[in-house]
Coordinates of C-alpha atoms in Angstrom, one line a residue:
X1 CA -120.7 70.3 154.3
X2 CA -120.6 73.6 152.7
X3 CA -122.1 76.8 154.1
X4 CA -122.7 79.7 151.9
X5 CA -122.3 83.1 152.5
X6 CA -124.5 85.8 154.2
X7 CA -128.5 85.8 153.2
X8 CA -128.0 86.6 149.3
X9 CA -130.1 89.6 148.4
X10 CA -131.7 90.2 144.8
X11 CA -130.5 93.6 144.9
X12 CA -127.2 94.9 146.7
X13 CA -127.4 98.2 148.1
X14 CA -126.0 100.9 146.3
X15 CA -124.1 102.1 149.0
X16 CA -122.4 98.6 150.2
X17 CA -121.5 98.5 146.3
X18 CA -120.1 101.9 146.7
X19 CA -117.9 100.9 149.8
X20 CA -116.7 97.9 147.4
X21 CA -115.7 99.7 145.2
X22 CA -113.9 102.2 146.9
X23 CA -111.8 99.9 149.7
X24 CA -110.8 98.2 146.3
X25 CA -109.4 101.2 144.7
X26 CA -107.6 102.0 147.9
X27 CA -106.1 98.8 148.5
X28 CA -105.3 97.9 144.7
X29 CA -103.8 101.5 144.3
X30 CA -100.8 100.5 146.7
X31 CA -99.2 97.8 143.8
X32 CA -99.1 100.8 141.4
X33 CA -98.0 103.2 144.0
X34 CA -94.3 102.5 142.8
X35 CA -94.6 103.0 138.6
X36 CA -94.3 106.7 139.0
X37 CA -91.8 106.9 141.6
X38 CA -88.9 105.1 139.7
X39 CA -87.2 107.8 138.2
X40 CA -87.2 109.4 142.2
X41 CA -86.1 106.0 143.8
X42 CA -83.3 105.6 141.4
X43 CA -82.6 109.0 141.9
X44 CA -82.6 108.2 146.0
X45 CA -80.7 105.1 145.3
X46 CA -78.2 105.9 142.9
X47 CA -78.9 103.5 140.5
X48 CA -80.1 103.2 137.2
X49 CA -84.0 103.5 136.1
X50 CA -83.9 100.3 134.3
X51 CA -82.6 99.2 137.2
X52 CA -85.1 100.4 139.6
X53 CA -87.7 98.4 137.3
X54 CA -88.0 95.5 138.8
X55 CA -89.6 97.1 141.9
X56 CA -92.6 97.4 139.8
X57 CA -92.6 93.5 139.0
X58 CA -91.8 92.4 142.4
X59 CA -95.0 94.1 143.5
X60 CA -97.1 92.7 141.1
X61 CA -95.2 88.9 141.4
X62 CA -95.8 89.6 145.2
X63 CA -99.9 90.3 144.5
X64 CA -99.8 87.5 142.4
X65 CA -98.2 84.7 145.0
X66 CA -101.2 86.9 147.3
X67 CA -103.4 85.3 145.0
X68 CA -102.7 81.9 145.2
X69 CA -101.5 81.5 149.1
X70 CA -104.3 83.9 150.3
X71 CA -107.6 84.7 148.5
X72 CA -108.4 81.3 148.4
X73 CA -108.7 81.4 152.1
X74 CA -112.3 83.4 151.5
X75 CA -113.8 79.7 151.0
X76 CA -112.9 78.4 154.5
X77 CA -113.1 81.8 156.9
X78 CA -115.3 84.6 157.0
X79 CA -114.3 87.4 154.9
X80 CA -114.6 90.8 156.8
X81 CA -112.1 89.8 159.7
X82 CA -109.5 88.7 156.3
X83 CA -110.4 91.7 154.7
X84 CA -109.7 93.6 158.2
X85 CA -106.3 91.8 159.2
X86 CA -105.2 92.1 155.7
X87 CA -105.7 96.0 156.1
X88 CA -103.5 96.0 159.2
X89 CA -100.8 94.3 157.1
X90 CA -100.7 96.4 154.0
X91 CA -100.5 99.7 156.8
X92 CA -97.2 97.7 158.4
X93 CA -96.0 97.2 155.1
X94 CA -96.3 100.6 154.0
X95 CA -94.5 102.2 156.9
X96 CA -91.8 100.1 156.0
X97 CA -91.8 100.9 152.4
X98 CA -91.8 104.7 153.7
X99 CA -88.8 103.7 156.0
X100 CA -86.4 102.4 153.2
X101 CA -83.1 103.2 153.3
X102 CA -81.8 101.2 149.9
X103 CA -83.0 99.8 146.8
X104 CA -82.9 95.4 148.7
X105 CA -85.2 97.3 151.7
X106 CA -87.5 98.9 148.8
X107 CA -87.5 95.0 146.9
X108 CA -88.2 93.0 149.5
X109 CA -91.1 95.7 151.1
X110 CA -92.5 95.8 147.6
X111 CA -92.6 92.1 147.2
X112 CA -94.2 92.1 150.3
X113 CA -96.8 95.0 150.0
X114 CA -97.9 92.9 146.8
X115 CA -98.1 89.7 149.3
X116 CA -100.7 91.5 151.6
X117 CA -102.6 93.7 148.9
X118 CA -104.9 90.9 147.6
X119 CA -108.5 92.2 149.5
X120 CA -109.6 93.3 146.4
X121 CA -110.0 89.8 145.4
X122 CA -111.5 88.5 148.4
X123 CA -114.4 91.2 148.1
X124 CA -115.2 90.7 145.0
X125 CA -116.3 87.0 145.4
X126 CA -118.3 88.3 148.5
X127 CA -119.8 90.9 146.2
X128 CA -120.9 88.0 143.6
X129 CA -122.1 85.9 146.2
X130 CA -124.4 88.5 147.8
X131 CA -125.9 89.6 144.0
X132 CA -128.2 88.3 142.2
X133 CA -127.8 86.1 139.2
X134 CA -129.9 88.4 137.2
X135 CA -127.6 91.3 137.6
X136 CA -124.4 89.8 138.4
X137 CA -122.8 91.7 135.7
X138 CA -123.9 94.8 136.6
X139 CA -122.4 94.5 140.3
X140 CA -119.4 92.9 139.4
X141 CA -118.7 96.0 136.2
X142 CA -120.1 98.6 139.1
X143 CA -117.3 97.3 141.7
X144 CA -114.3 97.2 138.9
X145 CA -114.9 100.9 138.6
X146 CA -113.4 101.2 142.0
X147 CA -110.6 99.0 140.7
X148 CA -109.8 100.6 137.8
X149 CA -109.8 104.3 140.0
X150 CA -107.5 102.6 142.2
X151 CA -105.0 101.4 139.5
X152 CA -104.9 104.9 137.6
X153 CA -105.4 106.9 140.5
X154 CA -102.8 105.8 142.1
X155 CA -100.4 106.9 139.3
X156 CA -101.6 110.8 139.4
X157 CA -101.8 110.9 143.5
X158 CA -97.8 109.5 143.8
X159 CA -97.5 111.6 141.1
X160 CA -98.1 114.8 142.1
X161 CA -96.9 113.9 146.0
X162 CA -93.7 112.8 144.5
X163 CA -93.1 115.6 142.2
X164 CA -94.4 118.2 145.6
X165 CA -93.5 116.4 148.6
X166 CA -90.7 113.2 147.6
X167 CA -91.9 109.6 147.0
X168 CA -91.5 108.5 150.6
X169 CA -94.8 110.3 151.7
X170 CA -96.6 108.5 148.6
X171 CA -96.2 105.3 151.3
X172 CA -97.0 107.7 154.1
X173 CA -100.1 109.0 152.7
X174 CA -101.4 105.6 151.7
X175 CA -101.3 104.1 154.8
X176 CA -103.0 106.8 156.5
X177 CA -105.9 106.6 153.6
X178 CA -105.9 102.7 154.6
X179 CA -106.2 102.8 158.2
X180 CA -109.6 104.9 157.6
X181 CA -110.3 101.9 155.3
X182 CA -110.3 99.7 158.3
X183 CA -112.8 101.8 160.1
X184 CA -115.1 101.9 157.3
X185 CA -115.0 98.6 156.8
X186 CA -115.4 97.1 160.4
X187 CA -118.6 99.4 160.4
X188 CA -120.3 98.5 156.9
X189 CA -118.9 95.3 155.5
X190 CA -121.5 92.5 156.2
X191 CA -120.4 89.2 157.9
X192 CA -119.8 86.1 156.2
X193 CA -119.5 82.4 156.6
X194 CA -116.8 80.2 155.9
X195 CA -117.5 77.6 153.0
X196 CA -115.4 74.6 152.8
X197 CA -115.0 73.0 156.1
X198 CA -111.2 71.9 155.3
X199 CA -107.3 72.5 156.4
X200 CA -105.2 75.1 154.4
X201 CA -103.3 72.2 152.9
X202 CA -106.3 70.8 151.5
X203 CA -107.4 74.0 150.5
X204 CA -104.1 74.5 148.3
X205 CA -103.9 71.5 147.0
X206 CA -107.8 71.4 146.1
X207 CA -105.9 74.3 143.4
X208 CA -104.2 72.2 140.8
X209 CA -107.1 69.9 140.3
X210 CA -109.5 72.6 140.4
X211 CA -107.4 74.4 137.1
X212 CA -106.9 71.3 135.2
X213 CA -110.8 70.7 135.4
X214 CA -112.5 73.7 134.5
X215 CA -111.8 74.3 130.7
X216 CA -113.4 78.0 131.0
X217 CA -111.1 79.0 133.5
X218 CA -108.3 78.5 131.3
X219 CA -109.2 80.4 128.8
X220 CA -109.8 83.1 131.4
X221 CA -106.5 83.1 132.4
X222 CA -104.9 83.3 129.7
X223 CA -106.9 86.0 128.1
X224 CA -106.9 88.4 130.7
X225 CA -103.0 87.3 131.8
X226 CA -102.0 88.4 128.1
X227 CA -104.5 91.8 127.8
X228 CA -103.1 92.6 131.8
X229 CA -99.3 92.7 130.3
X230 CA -100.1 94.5 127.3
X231 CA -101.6 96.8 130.2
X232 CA -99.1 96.8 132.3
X233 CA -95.7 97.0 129.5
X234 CA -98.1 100.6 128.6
X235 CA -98.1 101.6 132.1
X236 CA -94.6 100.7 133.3
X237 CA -92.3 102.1 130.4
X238 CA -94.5 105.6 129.7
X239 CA -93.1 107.3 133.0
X240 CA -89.8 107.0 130.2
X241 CA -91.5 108.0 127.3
X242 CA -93.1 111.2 128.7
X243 CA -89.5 111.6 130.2
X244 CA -87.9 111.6 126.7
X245 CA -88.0 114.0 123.4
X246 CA -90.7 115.6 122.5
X247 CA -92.0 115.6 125.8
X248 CA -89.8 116.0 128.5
X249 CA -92.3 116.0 131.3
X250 CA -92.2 114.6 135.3
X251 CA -93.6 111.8 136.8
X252 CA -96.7 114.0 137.5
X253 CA -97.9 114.1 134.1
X254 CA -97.9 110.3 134.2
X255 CA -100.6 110.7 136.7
X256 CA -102.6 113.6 134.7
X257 CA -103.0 110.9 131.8
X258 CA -103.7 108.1 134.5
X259 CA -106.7 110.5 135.6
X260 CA -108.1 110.6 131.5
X261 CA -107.4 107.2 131.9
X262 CA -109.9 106.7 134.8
X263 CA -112.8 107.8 132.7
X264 CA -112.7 104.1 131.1
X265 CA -113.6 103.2 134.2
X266 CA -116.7 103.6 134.1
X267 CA -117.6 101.6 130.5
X268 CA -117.2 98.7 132.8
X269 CA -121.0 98.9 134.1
X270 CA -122.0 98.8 131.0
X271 CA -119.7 95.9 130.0
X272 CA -121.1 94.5 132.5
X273 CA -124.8 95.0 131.7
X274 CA -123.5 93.7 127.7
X275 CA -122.3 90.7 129.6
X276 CA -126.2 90.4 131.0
X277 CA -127.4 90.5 127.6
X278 CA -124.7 89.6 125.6
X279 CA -122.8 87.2 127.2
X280 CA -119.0 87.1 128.2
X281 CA -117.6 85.9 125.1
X282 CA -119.2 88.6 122.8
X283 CA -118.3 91.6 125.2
X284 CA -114.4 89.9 126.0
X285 CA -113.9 90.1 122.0
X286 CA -115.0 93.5 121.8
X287 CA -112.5 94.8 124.5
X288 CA -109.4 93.0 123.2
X289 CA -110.7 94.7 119.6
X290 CA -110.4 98.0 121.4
X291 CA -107.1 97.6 123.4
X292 CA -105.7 96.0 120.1
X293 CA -106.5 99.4 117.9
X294 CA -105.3 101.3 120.4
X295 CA -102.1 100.2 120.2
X296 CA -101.8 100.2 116.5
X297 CA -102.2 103.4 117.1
X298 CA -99.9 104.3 119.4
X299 CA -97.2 103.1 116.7
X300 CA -97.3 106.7 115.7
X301 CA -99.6 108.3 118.2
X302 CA -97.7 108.2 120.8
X303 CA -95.0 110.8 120.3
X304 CA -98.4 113.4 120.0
X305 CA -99.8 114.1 123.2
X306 CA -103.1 113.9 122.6
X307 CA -103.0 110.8 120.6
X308 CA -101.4 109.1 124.1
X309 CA -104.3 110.4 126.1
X310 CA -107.0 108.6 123.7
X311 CA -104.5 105.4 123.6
X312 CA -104.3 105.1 127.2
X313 CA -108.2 105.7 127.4
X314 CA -108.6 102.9 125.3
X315 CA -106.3 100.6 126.1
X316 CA -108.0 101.3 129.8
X317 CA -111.1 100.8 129.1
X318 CA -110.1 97.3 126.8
X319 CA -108.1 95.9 129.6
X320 CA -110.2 96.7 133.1
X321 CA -113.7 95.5 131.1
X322 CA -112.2 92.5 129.9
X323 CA -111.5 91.2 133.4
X324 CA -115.3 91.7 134.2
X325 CA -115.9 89.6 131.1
X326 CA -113.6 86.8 132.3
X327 CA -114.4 87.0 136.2
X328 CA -118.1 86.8 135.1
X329 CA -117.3 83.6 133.2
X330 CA -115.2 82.2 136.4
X331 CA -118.1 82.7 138.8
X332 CA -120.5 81.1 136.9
X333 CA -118.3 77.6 137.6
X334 CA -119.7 77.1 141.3
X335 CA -120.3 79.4 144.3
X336 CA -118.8 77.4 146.8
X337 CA -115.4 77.6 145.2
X338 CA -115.5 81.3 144.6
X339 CA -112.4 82.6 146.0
X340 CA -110.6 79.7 144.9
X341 CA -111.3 80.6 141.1
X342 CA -111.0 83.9 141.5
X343 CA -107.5 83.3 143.3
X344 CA -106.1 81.3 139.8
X345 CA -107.5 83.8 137.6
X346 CA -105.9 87.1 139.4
X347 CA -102.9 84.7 139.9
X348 CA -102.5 84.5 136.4
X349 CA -103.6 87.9 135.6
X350 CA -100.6 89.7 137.4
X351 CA -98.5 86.7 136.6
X352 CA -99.5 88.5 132.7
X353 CA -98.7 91.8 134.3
X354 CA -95.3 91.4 136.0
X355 CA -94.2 89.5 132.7
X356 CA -95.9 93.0 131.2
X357 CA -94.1 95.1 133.0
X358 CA -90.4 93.1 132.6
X359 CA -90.9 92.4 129.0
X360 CA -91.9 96.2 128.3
X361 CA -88.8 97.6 130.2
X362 CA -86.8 95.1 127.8
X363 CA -88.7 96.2 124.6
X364 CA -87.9 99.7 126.0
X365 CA -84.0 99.8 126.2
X366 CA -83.8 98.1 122.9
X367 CA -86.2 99.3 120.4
X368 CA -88.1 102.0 122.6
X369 CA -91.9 102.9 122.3
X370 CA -91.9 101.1 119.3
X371 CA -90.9 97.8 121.0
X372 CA -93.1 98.6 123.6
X373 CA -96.3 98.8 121.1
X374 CA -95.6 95.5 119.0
X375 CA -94.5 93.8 122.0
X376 CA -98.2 94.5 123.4
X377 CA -100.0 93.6 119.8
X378 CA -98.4 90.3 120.3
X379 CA -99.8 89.7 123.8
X380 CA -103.4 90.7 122.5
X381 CA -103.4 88.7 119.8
X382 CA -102.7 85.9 121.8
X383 CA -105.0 86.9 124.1
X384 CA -107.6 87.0 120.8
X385 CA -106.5 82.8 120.2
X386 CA -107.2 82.1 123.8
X387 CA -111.3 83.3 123.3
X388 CA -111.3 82.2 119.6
X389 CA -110.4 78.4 119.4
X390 CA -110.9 76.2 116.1
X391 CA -114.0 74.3 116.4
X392 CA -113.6 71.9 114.3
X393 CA -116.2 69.4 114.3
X394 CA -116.2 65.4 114.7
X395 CA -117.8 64.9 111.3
X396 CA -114.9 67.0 109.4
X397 CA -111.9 65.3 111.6
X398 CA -113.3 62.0 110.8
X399 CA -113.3 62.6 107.0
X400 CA -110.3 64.1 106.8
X401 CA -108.6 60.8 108.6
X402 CA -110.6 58.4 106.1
X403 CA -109.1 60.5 103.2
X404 CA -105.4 60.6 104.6
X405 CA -105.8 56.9 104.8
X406 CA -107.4 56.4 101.3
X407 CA -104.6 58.1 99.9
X408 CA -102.1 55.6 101.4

């Protein structure tokens, strides 16, 4: 028997949206935390900056297995007390990140802090659940703000702690900001019921079936897994290129184009309201049209300031409305089985961005910004053949096989 969640409202309160959106930021900020503190770390470490790379995609491998072993756990328990234990763990985590004493301690607690940083994903399924089907869309675009804040924001606040105070009080900071999280939340977040009446075994292995079936969530994964690398390879190698000729800058400035970054955040309301109107498919081609030209511009555009800022506004504002386009499409396949699909798709999402974030740092030490740019037009474009599939109809397959065997 399955029991849905809390009374669903036709309009959700601005101010639970609000709260959303911001314990998302917050908590989705701390996988990003690291991309502007590698150049310290190695620096702590004594170790190379390539090197001290693959912090950044063991954090987002680690939100990614957070994915699949624990959002799907919002379809069998109620949410707030997840969403409150799961707050607990990241402020553990984080004192231990703060506490490292060598680049193994720093891995394995950034593995981990990716593990235990998924409650983004388990209030966003809660947020769908409690809106109404007429403005989905809207909610869904309203909360991503929050998200996209988180992901940028988190670049200029280590930033400029980093650069001021040393990257160990980035960790320090954050989990102070989280524990108010966890009184905010135990005093606003409505309750919940648990869905599926089932074991966590069933509940995991209900998964594979549940991906093979639905044909839409493929697709989903796929194109938001390939627009998330090209994402993340832009993210992860330009702490490099703003430490290189012409502009020599520090890992604060990283953040200060991570804040004009933030401003796409909020094109994903209206995404969403296109979504609404539109539908997903027509607004999910749009954004990979925008990320793609902003990287073709970046070719050259990226060794002049200002043409970076407008890139990475872009390629922003492509990327974060895109994944409103695909999560719309996901929760449209069933409510009951909400946090599952949402579990696959951000499982395959940050699966895209760790394999971003590796495959830029590659493209980087070879062939430089460059490499980094044509390796992200590839990922687009295949992004692009994932939402654009030949639709060849029955009539013109049948012909063509009656012809082929005329001809024999």
């Amino acid at each position: 028997m399955i029991v849905k969640d809390s009374k669903k409202t036709s309009d959700l309160s601005k101010g639970l949206v609000l709260l959303m959106a911001t314990v998302c930021g917050f908590t989705v900020a701390n996988v990003y935390l690291n991309q502007t503190l590698l150049v310290s770390m190695s620096a702590s470490f004594h170790v190379s900056a390539a090197s001290i790379g693959i912090i950044a995609t063991l954090a987002q491998v680690g939100y990614a297995l957070g994915n699949l072993l624990i959002v799907p756990l919002g379809d069998i328990f109620e949410r707030k007390k997840l969403i409150l234990f799961l707050l607990f763990a990241i402020c553990i985590v984080l004192t231990l990140n703060a506490l490292s004493v060598n680049k193994t301690w720093v891995m394995i607690t950034s593995l981990a802090l990716g593990i235990v940083t998924v409650v983004p994903q388990i209030i966003v399924p809660l947020a769908a659940n409690i809106a109404s089907d007429h403005n989905r869309g809207k909610v869904l675009g309203n909360v991503a703000i929050g998200l996209v804040c988180g992901i940028l924001g988190a670049r200029l606040a280590s930033g400029f702690i980093d650069v001021h105070f040393g990257w160990r009080m980035v960790y320090w900071t954050s989990a102070v900001a989280t524990l108010f999280m966890i009184l905010l939340v135990y005093v606003y977040f409505p309750r919940s019921k648990g869905g599926n009446a089932t074991s966590y075994k069933h509940l995991l292995m209900s998964l594979r079936p549940l991906f093979i079936k639905e044909r839409a969530l493929q697709k989903a994964c796929v194109s938001q897994g390939m627009m998330f690398a090209s994402f993340s390879a832009f993210w992860t190698t330009l702490v490099f290129l703003l430490h290189t000729h012409p502009y020599s800058y520090g890992s604060d400035m990283v953040g200060v184009i991570g804040l004009v970054g933030i401003a796409g955040a909020f094109a994903t309301p209206i995404i969403g309201r296109l979504i609404d109107t539109k539908g997903a498919k027509f607004a999910s081609l749009l954004c990979m049209s925008v990320s793609l030209l902003a990287f073709i511009g970046l070719i050259r555009g990226g060794y002049w300031l200002p043409g970076l800022i407008i890139g990475a506004l872009f390629i922003t504002i492509g990327t974060q409305a895109n994944q409103v386009a695909c999560q719309f499409t996901v929760f449209q396949l069933g409510e009951e089985k909400r946090s599952r699909l949402n579990g696959l798709y951000m499982v395959s999402t940050f699966l895209g961005g760790s394999l971003g974030s590796y495959v830029g740092l590659l493209a980087w030490s070879k062939w430089e910004w460059h490499g980094v740019c044509a390796i992200a037009i590839l990922m687009i474009a295949i992004s692009c053949c994932s939402v654009i599939p030949l639709n060849i109809p029955k009539e013109t397959i049948g012909n063509f096989k009656n012809k082929k065997g005329s001809n024999m």
